[in-house]
mmCIF file of N, CA and C in Angstrom:
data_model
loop_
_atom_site.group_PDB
_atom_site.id
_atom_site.type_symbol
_atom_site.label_atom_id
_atom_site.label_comp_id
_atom_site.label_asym_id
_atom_site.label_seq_id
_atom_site.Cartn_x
_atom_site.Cartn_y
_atom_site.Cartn_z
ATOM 1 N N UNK C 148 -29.527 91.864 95.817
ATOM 2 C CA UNK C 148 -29.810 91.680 94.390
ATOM 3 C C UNK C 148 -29.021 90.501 93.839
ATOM 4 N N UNK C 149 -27.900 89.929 93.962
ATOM 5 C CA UNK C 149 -26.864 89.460 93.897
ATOM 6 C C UNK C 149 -26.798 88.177 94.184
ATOM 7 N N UNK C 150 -27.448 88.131 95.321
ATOM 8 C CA UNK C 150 -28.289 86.888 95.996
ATOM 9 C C UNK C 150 -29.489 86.212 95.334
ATOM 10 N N UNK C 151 -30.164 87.350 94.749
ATOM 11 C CA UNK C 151 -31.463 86.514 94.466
ATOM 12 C C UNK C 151 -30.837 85.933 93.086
ATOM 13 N N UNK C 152 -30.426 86.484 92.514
ATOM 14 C CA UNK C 152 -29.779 86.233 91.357
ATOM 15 C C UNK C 152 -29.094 84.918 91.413
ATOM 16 N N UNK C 153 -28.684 84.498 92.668
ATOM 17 C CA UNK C 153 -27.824 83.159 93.009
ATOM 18 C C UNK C 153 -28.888 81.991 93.138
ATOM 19 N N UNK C 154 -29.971 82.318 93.612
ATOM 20 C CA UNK C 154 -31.195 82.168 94.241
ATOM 21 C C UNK C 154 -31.505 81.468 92.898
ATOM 22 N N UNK C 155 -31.792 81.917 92.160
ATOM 23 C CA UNK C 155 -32.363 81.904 90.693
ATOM 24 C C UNK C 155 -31.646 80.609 89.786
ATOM 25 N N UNK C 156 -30.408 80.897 89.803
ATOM 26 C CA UNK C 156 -29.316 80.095 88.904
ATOM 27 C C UNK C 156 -29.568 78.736 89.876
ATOM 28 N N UNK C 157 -29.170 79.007 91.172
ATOM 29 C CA UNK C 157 -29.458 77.045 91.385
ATOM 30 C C UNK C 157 -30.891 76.455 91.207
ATOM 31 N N UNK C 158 -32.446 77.590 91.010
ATOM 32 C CA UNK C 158 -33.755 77.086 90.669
ATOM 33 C C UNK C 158 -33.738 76.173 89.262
ATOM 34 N N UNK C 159 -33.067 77.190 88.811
ATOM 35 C CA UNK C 159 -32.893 77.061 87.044
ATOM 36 C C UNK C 159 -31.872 75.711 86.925
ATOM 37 N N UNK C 160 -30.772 75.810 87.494
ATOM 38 C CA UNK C 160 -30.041 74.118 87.435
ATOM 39 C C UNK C 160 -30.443 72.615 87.553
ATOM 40 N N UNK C 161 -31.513 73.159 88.780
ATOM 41 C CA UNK C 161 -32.296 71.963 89.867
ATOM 42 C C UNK C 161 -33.354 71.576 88.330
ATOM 43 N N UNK C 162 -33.927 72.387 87.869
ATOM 44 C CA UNK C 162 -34.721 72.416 86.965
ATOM 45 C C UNK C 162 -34.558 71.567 85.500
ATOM 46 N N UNK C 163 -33.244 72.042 85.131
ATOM 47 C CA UNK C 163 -32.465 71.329 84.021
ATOM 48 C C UNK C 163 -32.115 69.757 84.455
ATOM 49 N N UNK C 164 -31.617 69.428 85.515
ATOM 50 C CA UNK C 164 -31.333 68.445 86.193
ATOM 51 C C UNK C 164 -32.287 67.744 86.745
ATOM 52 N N UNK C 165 -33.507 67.888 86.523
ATOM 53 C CA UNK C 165 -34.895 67.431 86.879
ATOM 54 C C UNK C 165 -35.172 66.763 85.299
ATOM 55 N N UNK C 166 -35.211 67.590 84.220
ATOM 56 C CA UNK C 166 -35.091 67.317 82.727
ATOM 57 C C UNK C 166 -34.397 65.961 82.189
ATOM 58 N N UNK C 167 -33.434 66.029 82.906
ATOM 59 C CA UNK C 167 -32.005 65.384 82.675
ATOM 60 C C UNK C 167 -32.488 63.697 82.938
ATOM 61 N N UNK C 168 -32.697 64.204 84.497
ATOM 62 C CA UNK C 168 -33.275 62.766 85.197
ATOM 63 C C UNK C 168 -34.198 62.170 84.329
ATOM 64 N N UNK C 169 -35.600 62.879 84.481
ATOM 65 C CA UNK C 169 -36.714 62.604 83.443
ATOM 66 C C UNK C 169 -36.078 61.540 82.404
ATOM 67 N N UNK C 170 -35.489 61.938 81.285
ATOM 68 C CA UNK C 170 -34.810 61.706 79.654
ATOM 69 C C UNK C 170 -34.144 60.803 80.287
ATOM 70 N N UNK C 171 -33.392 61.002 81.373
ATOM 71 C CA UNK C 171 -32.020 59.456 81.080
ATOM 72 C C UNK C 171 -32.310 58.940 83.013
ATOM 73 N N UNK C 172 -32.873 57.573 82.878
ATOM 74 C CA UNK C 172 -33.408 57.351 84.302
ATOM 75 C C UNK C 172 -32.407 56.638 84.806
ATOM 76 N N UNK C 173 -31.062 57.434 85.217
ATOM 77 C CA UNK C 173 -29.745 56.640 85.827
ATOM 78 C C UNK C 173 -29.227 57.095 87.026
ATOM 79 N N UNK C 174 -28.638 56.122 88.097
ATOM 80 C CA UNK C 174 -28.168 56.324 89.085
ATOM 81 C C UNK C 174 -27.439 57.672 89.305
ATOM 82 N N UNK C 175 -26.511 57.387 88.364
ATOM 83 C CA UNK C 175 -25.422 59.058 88.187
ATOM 84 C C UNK C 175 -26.634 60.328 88.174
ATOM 85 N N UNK C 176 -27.043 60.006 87.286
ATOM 86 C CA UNK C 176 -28.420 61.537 87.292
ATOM 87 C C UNK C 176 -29.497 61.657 88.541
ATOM 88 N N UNK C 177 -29.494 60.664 89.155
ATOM 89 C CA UNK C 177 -30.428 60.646 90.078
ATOM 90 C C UNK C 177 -29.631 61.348 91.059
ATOM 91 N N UNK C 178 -28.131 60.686 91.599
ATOM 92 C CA UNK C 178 -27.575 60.961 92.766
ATOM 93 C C UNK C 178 -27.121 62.500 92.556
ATOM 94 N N UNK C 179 -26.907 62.663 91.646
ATOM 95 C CA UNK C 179 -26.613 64.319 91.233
ATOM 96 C C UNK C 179 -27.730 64.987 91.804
ATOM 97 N N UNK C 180 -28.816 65.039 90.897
ATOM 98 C CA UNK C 180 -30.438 65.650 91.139
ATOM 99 C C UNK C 180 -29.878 65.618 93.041
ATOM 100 N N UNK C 181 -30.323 64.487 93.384
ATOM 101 C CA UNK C 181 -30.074 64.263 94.976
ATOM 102 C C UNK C 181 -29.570 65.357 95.624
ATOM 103 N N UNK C 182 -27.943 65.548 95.291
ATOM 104 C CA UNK C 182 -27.015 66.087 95.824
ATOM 105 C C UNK C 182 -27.798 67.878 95.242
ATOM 106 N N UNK C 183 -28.155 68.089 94.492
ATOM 107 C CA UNK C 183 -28.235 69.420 94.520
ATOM 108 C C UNK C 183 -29.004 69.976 95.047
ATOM 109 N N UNK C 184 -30.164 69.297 94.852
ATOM 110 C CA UNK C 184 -31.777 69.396 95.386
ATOM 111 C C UNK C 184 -31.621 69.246 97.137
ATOM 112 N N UNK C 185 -30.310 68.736 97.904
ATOM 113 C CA UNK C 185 -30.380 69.136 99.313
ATOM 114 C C UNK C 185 -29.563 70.625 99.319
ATOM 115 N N UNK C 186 -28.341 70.802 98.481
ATOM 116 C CA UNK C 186 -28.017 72.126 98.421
ATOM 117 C C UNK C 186 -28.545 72.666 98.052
ATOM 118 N N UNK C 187 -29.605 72.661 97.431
ATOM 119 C CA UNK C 187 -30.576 74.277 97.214
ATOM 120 C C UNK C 187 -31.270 74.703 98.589
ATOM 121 N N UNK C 188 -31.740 73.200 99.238
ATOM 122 C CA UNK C 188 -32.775 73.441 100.439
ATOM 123 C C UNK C 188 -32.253 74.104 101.119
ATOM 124 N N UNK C 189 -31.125 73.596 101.256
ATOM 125 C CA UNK C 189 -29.987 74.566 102.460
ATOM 126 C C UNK C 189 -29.760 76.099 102.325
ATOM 127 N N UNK C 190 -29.198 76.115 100.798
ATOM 128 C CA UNK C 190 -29.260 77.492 100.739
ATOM 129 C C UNK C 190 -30.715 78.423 100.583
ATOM 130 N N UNK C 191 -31.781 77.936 99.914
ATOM 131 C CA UNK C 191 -32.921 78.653 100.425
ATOM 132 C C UNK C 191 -33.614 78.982 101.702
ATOM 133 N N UNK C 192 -32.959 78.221 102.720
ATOM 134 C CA UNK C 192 -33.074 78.316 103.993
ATOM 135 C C UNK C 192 -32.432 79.580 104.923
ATOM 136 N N UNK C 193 -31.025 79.723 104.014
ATOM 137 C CA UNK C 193 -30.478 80.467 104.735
ATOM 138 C C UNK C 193 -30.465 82.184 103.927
ATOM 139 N N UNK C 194 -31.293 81.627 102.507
ATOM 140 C CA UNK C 194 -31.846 82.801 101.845
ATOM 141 C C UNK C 194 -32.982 83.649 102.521
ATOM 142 N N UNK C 195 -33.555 82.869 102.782
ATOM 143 C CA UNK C 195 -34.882 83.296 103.384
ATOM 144 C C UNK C 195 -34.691 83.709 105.005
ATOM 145 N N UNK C 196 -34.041 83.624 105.612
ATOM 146 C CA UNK C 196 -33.015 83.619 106.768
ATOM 147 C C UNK C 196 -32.849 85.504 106.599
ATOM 148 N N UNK C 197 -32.028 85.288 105.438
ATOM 149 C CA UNK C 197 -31.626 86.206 105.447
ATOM 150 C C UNK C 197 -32.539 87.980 104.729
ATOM 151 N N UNK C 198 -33.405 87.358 104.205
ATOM 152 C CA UNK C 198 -34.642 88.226 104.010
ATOM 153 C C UNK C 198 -34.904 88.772 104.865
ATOM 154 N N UNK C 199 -35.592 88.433 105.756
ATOM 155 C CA UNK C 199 -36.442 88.242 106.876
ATOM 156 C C UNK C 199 -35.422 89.249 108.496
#
């Protein structure tokens, strides 16, 4: 439960930070977006990993 819930909060960040990018088209916001958007992959990987 706890997990998905974790699951959720970095969808919802990636999301805001997608917003962010959109509105202000800058290196800093991009490389951020970047950096999170491979840590989500990772951890949905090992979410789903762990479903299963």
């Amino acid at each position: 439960m706890y997990k998905r819930y974790e699951a959720y909060y970095f969808k919802t960040m990636l999301n805001i930070l997608i917003v962010i990018k959109n509105l202000k088209r800058q290196n800093v916001y991009y490389a951020l977006y970047y950096i999170i958007e491979n840590y989500t992959k990772k951890f949905d990987e090992k979410f789903l990993q762990q479903s299963y």
